[in-house]
Coordinates of C-alpha atoms in Angstrom, one line a residue:
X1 CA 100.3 98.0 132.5
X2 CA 98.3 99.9 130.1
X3 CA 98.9 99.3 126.1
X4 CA 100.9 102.3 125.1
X5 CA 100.0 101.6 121.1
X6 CA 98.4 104.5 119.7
X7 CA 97.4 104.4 115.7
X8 CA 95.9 107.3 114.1
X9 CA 94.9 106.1 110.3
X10 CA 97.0 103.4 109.3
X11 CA 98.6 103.5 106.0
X12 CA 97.9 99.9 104.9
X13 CA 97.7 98.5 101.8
X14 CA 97.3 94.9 100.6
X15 CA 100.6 92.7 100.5
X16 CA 101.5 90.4 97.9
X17 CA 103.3 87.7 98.4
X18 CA 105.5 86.5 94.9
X19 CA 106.6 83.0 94.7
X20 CA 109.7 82.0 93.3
X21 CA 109.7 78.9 90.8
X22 CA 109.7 76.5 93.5
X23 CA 106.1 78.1 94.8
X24 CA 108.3 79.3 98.4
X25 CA 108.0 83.0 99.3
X26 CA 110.6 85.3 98.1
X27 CA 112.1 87.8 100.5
X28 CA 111.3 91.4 100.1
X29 CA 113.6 94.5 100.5
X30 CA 112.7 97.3 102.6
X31 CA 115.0 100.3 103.1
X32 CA 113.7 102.8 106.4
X33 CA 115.1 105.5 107.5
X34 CA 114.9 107.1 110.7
X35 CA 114.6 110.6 111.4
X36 CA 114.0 113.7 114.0
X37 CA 115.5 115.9 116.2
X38 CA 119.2 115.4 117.4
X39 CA 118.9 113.7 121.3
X40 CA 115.4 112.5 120.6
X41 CA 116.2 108.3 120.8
X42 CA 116.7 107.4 117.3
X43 CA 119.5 105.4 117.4
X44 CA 118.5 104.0 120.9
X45 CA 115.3 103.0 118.6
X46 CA 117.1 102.1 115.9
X47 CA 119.6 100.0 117.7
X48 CA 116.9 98.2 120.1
X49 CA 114.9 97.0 117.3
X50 CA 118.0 95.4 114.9
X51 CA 120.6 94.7 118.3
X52 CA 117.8 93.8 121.3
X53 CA 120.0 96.7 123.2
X54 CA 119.4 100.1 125.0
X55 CA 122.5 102.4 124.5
X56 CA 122.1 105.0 127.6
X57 CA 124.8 107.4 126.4
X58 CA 124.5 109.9 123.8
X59 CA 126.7 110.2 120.4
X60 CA 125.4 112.4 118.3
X61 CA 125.2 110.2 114.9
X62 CA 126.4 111.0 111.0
X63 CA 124.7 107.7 109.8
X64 CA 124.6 104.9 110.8
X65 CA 123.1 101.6 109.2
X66 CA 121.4 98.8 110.6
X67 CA 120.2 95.5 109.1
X68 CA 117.5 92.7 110.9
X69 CA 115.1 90.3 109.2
X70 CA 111.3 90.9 109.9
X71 CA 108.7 87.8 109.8
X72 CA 105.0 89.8 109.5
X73 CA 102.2 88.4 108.3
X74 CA 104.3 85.6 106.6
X75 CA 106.4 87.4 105.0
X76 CA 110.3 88.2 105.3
X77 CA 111.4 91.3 105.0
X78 CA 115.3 92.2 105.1
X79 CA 115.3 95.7 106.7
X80 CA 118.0 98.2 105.8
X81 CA 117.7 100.2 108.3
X82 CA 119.2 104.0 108.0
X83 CA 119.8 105.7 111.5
X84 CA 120.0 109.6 110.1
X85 CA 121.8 112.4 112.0
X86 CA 119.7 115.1 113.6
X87 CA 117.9 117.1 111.9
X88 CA 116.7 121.0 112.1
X89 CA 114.6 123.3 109.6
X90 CA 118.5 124.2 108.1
X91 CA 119.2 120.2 107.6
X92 CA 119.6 119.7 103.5
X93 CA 117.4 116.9 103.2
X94 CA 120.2 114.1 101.4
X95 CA 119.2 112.4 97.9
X96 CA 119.8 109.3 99.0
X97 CA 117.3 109.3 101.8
X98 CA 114.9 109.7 99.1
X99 CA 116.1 106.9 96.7
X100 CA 114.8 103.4 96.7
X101 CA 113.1 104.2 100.4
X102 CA 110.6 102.3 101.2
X103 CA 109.2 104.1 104.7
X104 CA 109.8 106.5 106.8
X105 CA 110.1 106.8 110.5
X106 CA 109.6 110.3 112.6
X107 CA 111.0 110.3 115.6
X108 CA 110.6 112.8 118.5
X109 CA 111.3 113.6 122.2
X110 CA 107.8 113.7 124.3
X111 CA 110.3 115.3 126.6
X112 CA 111.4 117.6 123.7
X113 CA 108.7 120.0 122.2
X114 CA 111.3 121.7 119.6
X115 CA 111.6 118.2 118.3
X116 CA 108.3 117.7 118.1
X117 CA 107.7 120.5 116.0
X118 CA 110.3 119.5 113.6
X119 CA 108.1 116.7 112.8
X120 CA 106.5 118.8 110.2
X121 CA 109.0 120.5 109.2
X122 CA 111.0 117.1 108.3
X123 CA 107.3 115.3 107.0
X124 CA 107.4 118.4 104.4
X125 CA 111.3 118.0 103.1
X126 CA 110.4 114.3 102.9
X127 CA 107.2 114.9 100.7
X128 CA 109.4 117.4 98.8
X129 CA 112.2 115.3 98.4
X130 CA 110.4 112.1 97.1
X131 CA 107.6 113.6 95.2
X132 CA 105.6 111.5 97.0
X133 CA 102.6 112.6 99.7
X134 CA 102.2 108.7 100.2
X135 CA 105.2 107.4 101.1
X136 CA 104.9 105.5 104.4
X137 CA 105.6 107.2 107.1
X138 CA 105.3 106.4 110.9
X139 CA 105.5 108.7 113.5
X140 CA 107.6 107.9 117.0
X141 CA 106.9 109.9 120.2
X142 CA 109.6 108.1 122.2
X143 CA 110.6 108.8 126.1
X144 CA 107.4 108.3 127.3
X145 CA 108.8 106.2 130.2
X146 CA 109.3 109.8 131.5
X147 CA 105.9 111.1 132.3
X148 CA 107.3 113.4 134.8
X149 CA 109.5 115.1 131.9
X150 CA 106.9 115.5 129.4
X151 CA 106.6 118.6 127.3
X152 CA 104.3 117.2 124.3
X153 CA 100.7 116.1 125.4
X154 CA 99.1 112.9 123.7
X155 CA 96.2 115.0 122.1
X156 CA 99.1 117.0 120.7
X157 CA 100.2 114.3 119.1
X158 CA 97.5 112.3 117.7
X159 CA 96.7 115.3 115.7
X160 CA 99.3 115.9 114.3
X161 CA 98.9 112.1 113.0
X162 CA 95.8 113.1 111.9
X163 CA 96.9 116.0 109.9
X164 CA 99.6 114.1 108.5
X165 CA 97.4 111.4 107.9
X166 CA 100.2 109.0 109.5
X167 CA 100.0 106.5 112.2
X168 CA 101.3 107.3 115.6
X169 CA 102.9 105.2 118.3
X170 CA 104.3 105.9 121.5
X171 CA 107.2 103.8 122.5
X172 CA 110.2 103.5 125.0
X173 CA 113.1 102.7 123.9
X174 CA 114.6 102.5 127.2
X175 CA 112.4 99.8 128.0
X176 CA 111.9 98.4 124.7
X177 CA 108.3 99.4 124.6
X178 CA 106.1 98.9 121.1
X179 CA 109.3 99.0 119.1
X180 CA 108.9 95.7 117.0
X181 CA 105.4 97.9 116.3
X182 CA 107.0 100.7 114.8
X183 CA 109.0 98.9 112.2
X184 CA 106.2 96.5 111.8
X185 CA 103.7 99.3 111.0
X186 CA 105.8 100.8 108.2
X187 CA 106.0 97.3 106.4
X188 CA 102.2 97.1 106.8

């Protein structure tokens, strides 16, 4: 099968590694939160990556949290993971998705083209919100097990990662496609 990871400017920087007194690794905290469109696949994300398990029904979600422990690069990260409720151009963008993140993840629907253009809209109240136009952020085009459904076109996509000088990857949560990537990337 063909690899479906597609990365548009990566947002890396160096890691450091601290020791501890006994010269072993510390852990590092990382809080994510998860964002996009309401029905786009961000809890089945979310839940895949920190349960190894594809929820086919939809709830909408309030909030929902999610821990997992991440080995990269030989590191380990504890990830608090923050599953946000949908979100549209009227959605108050909460304080405390903007306190003590560490990353971001955008998801949308390639299935969806509303929810791809609230990609934007929620990269903006994220800048705003944190002050920051270099916080890590990763955009998600999920569903694109179903090609026969889409509505958002690759070239589409990469450019907007380009424009929001994010990376980009296309994943299936249904089939647990590039997921470890997406959190993975963020941590980078």
């Amino acid at each position: 099968t063909p690899e479906r990871v597609s990365i548009i400017l990566p947002h890396s920087s160096p890691s450091t590694s601290f020791k501890n007194k006994n010269n072993m690794p510390q852990t590092k905290q990382r809080k994510i939160i998860v964002a996009g469109f309401r029905a786009v696949g961000k809890s089945a994300v979310t839940i895949q990556f920190a349960e190894d398990r594809f929820i086919d029904q939809y709830h909408p979600t309030i909030e929902s949290c999610y821990q997992k422990t991440i080995q990269y690069k030989g590191i380990t990260y504890n990830a608090n993971i923050v599953d946000t409720a949908g979100q549209d151009k009227h959605s108050i963008f909460q304080e405390n998705h903007s306190i003590g993140v560490d990353g971001y993840i955008l998801v949308f629907s390639v299935t969806d083209r509303k929810s791809f253009d609230m990609i934007s809209v929620i990269n903006d109240k994220i800048i705003n919100g944190t002050g920051n136009e270099n916080i890590p952020r990763v955009i998600v085009a999920n569903k694109c097990d179903m090609e026969e459904k889409r509505k958002v076109s690759k070239d589409e996509y990469l450019k907007l990662a380009e424009d929001l000088k994010c990376p980009v990857i296309e994943c299936s949560a249904r089939l647990n496609e590039n997921i470890d990537q997406i959190f993975k990337k963020l941590i980078e």
